[in-house]
Structure formats: C-alpha cells, structure tokens
Coordinates of N, CA and C in Angstrom, one line a residue:
V1 N -10.6 79.4 -1.4 CA -11.0 79.0 -2.8 C -12.4 78.4 -2.8
A2 N -12.8 77.7 -1.8 CA -14.1 77.1 -1.7 C -15.2 78.2 -1.8
Y3 N -14.9 79.3 -1.1 CA -15.9 80.5 -1.2 C -15.9 81.1 -2.6
A4 N -14.7 81.3 -3.2 CA -14.6 81.9 -4.5 C -15.3 81.1 -5.6
T5 N -15.3 79.8 -5.5 CA -15.9 78.9 -6.5 C -17.4 79.1 -6.6
K6 N -18.0 79.6 -5.5 CA -19.4 79.7 -5.5 C -19.9 80.7 -6.6
F7 N -19.0 81.5 -7.1 CA -19.3 82.6 -8.0 C -19.0 82.3 -9.5
V8 N -18.5 81.1 -9.7 CA -18.3 80.7 -11.1 C -19.5 80.8 -11.9
G9 N -19.4 81.5 -13.1 CA -20.5 81.7 -14.0 C -21.2 83.0 -13.8
K10 N -20.9 83.7 -12.7 CA -21.5 85.1 -12.5 C -20.9 86.1 -13.5
P11 N -21.6 87.2 -13.8 CA -21.1 88.1 -14.8 C -19.9 89.0 -14.5
Y12 N -19.2 89.3 -15.6 CA -18.1 90.3 -15.5 C -18.7 91.6 -15.9
V13 N -18.4 92.6 -15.0 CA -18.7 94.0 -15.3 C -17.5 94.9 -15.0
W14 N -17.0 95.6 -16.0 CA -15.8 96.4 -15.7 C -16.2 97.5 -14.7
G15 N -15.3 97.5 -13.6 CA -15.5 98.4 -12.5 C -16.5 97.9 -11.5
G16 N -17.1 96.7 -11.7 CA -18.1 96.2 -10.8 C -17.5 95.6 -9.5
T17 N -18.3 95.6 -8.5 CA -17.9 95.1 -7.2 C -18.9 94.2 -6.6
D18 N -19.9 93.7 -7.4 CA -20.9 92.8 -6.8 C -20.7 91.4 -7.3
L19 N -20.4 90.5 -6.4 CA -20.0 89.1 -6.8 C -21.1 88.4 -7.5
N20 N -22.3 88.8 -7.3 CA -23.5 88.1 -7.9 C -24.0 88.7 -9.2
N21 N -23.9 90.1 -9.2 CA -24.5 90.8 -10.3 C -23.5 91.4 -11.3
G22 N -22.2 91.4 -11.0 CA -21.2 91.9 -11.9 C -20.0 92.5 -11.2
I23 N -18.9 92.0 -11.6 CA -17.6 92.3 -11.0 C -16.5 92.2 -12.0
D24 N -15.4 93.0 -11.8 CA -14.2 92.9 -12.6 C -13.2 92.1 -11.9
C25 N -12.0 91.9 -12.5 CA -11.0 91.0 -12.0 C -10.5 91.4 -10.6
S26 N -10.1 92.7 -10.5 CA -9.6 93.2 -9.2 C -10.7 93.3 -8.2
G27 N -11.9 93.6 -8.6 CA -13.1 93.6 -7.7 C -13.3 92.2 -7.1
F28 N -13.1 91.2 -8.0 CA -13.3 89.8 -7.6 C -12.3 89.4 -6.5
T29 N -11.0 89.6 -6.7 CA -10.0 89.3 -5.7 C -10.3 90.1 -4.4
M30 N -10.6 91.4 -4.6 CA -10.8 92.3 -3.5 C -12.0 91.8 -2.6
K31 N -13.1 91.4 -3.2 CA -14.3 91.0 -2.5 C -14.1 89.6 -1.9
I32 N -13.4 88.7 -2.5 CA -13.1 87.4 -2.0 C -12.3 87.5 -0.7
Y33 N -11.2 88.3 -0.8 CA -10.3 88.5 0.4 C -11.0 89.3 1.5
E34 N -11.9 90.3 1.1 CA -12.6 91.1 2.0 C -13.5 90.2 2.9
H35 N -14.1 89.2 2.3 CA -15.0 88.2 3.0 C -14.2 87.6 4.2
F36 N -12.9 87.5 4.1 CA -12.1 86.9 5.2 C -11.3 87.9 6.0
G37 N -11.7 89.2 5.8 CA -11.1 90.3 6.7 C -9.9 91.0 6.1
Y38 N -9.6 90.8 4.9 CA -8.4 91.4 4.2 C -8.9 92.6 3.4
K39 N -8.1 93.6 3.3 CA -8.4 94.8 2.5 C -7.4 94.8 1.3
L40 N -8.0 94.8 0.1 CA -7.1 95.0 -1.1 C -7.7 96.2 -1.9
P41 N -6.8 96.9 -2.6 CA -7.3 97.9 -3.5 C -8.0 97.4 -4.7
H42 N -8.9 98.2 -5.3 CA -9.7 97.8 -6.5 C -8.9 98.2 -7.7
F43 N -7.7 97.7 -7.9 CA -6.9 97.9 -9.1 C -5.8 96.8 -9.1
S44 N -5.8 96.1 -10.3 CA -4.9 95.0 -10.4 C -3.4 95.4 -10.2
G45 N -3.0 96.5 -10.7 CA -1.7 97.0 -10.6 C -1.3 97.2 -9.1
A46 N -2.2 97.7 -8.3 CA -1.9 97.9 -6.9 C -1.9 96.6 -6.1
Q47 N -2.8 95.7 -6.5 CA -2.8 94.4 -5.9 C -1.5 93.6 -6.1
A48 N -0.8 93.9 -7.2 CA 0.5 93.3 -7.5 C 1.6 93.7 -6.5
L49 N 1.3 94.7 -5.6 CA 2.2 95.2 -4.6 C 1.8 94.8 -3.2
C50 N 0.7 94.2 -3.1 CA 0.2 93.8 -1.7 C 0.8 92.5 -1.3
G51 N 0.8 92.3 0.0 CA 1.3 91.1 0.6 C 2.8 90.8 0.3
K52 N 3.1 89.5 0.2 CA 4.5 89.1 0.0 C 4.7 88.5 -1.4
S53 N 5.8 88.8 -2.0 CA 6.1 88.2 -3.3 C 6.5 86.8 -3.2
I54 N 5.9 86.0 -4.1 CA 6.1 84.5 -4.1 C 6.6 84.1 -5.5
P55 N 7.7 83.3 -5.5 CA 8.1 82.8 -6.9 C 7.2 81.7 -7.4
L56 N 7.1 81.5 -8.7 CA 6.1 80.6 -9.3 C 6.3 79.2 -8.7
G57 N 7.5 78.8 -8.4 CA 7.8 77.4 -7.9 C 7.2 77.2 -6.5
K58 N 6.8 78.3 -5.8 CA 6.3 78.2 -4.4 C 4.8 78.6 -4.3
I59 N 4.2 78.7 -5.5 CA 2.8 79.2 -5.5 C 1.9 78.2 -4.7
E60 N 0.9 78.7 -4.0 CA 0.0 77.9 -3.2 C -1.4 78.4 -3.5
I61 N -2.3 77.5 -3.2 CA -3.8 77.8 -3.4 C -4.1 79.0 -2.6
G62 N -4.8 79.9 -3.2 CA -5.2 81.2 -2.6 C -4.3 82.4 -2.9
D63 N -3.1 82.1 -3.5 CA -2.3 83.2 -3.9 C -2.9 84.0 -5.0
I64 N -2.6 85.3 -5.0 CA -3.1 86.2 -6.1 C -2.0 86.1 -7.2
V65 N -2.5 86.0 -8.4 CA -1.6 85.9 -9.6 C -1.9 87.2 -10.4
C66 N -0.9 88.0 -10.7 CA -1.0 89.2 -11.4 C -0.4 89.2 -12.8
Y67 N -1.2 89.8 -13.7 CA -0.8 89.9 -15.1 C -0.9 91.3 -15.5
A68 N -0.5 91.6 -16.7 CA -0.7 93.0 -17.3 C -2.2 93.2 -17.4
G69 N -2.8 94.0 -16.6 CA -4.2 94.3 -16.7 C -5.2 93.2 -16.2
H70 N -4.7 92.3 -15.5 CA -5.5 91.2 -15.0 C -5.0 90.6 -13.7
V71 N -5.9 90.0 -12.9 CA -5.5 89.4 -11.6 C -6.5 88.3 -11.3
G72 N -6.1 87.3 -10.6 CA -7.0 86.2 -10.3 C -6.4 85.4 -9.1
I73 N -7.1 84.4 -8.7 CA -6.7 83.6 -7.5 C -6.3 82.2 -8.0
Y74 N -5.2 81.8 -7.5 CA -4.7 80.4 -7.9 C -5.5 79.4 -7.1
V75 N -6.0 78.4 -7.8 CA -6.9 77.4 -7.2 C -6.3 76.0 -7.2
G76 N -5.0 75.9 -7.6 CA -4.3 74.6 -7.7 C -4.4 74.0 -9.1
N77 N -3.6 72.9 -9.3 CA -3.5 72.2 -10.6 C -3.3 73.1 -11.8
N78 N -2.5 74.2 -11.6 CA -2.2 75.1 -12.7 C -3.4 75.9 -13.2
K79 N -4.4 76.1 -12.3 CA -5.6 76.8 -12.7 C -5.7 78.1 -11.9
L80 N -6.3 79.1 -12.6 CA -6.6 80.4 -12.1 C -8.1 80.6 -12.1
L81 N -8.7 81.2 -11.1 CA -10.1 81.6 -11.0 C -10.1 83.1 -11.0
S82 N -10.9 83.7 -12.0 CA -10.9 85.1 -12.0 C -12.2 85.6 -12.8
A83 N -12.5 86.8 -12.6 CA -13.5 87.5 -13.4 C -12.8 87.8 -14.7
K84 N -13.0 87.0 -15.7 CA -12.1 87.0 -16.9 C -12.5 88.1 -17.9
C85 N -13.7 88.1 -18.4 CA -14.1 89.0 -19.4 C -15.7 89.0 -19.5
K86 N -16.2 89.9 -20.2 CA -17.7 90.0 -20.4 C -18.3 88.7 -21.0
K87 N -17.6 88.1 -21.9 CA -18.1 86.9 -22.5 C -18.1 85.7 -21.6
L88 N -17.0 85.6 -20.8 CA -16.9 84.4 -19.9 C -17.3 84.6 -18.5
G89 N -17.3 85.8 -18.0 CA -17.7 86.0 -16.6 C -16.6 85.4 -15.7
I90 N -17.0 85.0 -14.5 CA -16.1 84.4 -13.5 C -15.9 82.9 -13.9
T91 N -14.6 82.6 -14.2 CA -14.3 81.3 -14.8 C -12.9 80.9 -14.5
Y92 N -12.6 79.7 -14.9 CA -11.2 79.1 -14.7 C -10.4 79.3 -16.0
C93 N -9.1 79.4 -15.9 CA -8.2 79.3 -17.0 C -6.9 78.8 -16.5
D94 N -6.0 78.5 -17.5 CA -4.7 78.1 -17.1 C -3.9 79.2 -16.5
V95 N -3.2 79.0 -15.4 CA -2.5 80.1 -14.7 C -1.4 80.7 -15.6
N96 N -0.9 80.0 -16.6 CA 0.1 80.5 -17.6 C -0.5 81.0 -18.9
Y97 N -1.8 81.4 -18.8 CA -2.4 81.8 -20.1 C -1.8 83.0 -20.7
K98 N -1.1 83.8 -19.9 CA -0.2 84.9 -20.4 C 0.9 85.1 -19.4
P99 N 1.9 85.9 -19.7 CA 3.0 86.1 -18.8 C 2.6 86.6 -17.4
I100 N 3.1 85.9 -16.4 CA 2.8 86.3 -15.0 C 3.7 87.5 -14.6
L101 N 3.2 88.5 -14.0 CA 4.0 89.7 -13.6 C 4.4 89.5 -12.1
A102 N 3.5 89.0 -11.3 CA 3.7 88.8 -9.9 C 2.8 87.8 -9.3
I103 N 3.3 87.1 -8.3 CA 2.4 86.2 -7.4 C 2.5 86.8 -6.0
R104 N 1.4 87.0 -5.4 CA 1.4 87.7 -4.1 C 0.6 86.8 -3.1
R105 N 1.2 86.7 -1.9 CA 0.5 86.0 -0.8 C 0.1 87.1 0.1
I106 N -1.2 87.1 0.3 CA -1.8 88.2 1.1 C -1.8 87.8 2.6
L107 N -1.2 88.6 3.4 CA -1.0 88.4 4.8 C -1.6 89.5 5.6
K108 N -2.0 89.1 6.8 CA -2.5 90.2 7.7 C -1.3 90.8 8.5

C-alpha cells in the first residue's frame, strides 16, 4: 500500500499501463502487484478470479476489491485506492461505493 500511495493524483487513461503518465484500474492493480513479483491480467474481470477468495469480514490491507467494471486495492479504514476515472485519476474512495463482486488475496 505504501508503494501504491505514491501514485495518488496521477492520471487515469483507459487501457493505460504507465503508473506516472496514465493507467486504468486493472492496469493499476497489475503494475502495483508486478512491482512485488506478482503477475495479474490486465482485465478487472480476470483479476476477480486470481488468488484466494476472501469474505468482506476478513478483508485485509492489500487485498484486491472487484466490482462490475472496476478493481482497486484495499488500504484500510474502509478505503479503496484505485485508478478511478479520467476526472479523478488515481484516488481514494469508500470501499462500499458500489456493490462488491469479489475480494481477492493475491498469493504466490
């Protein structure tokens, strides 16, 4: 999470994979995890199938939270960090801002 927070305020670009110059939501989670040696697909729907399924009551910092068409990283205190949209870029929001489809713990 400490590494991911370095990119708050950076731009959102649909299909982007550059943490500094433009990235989308699944690219953001993919690149953050790649930095630590994990490989994730560049598609939120596919990321919802990676790792281990976690119930909301067991969510931990660093878990991936998946929504319909969106994905981000849980940072604690009911907050999500993600590449949200073109207007907001990489930012925080409430983890329950819309219905959660899956919470995934990425394991090697």
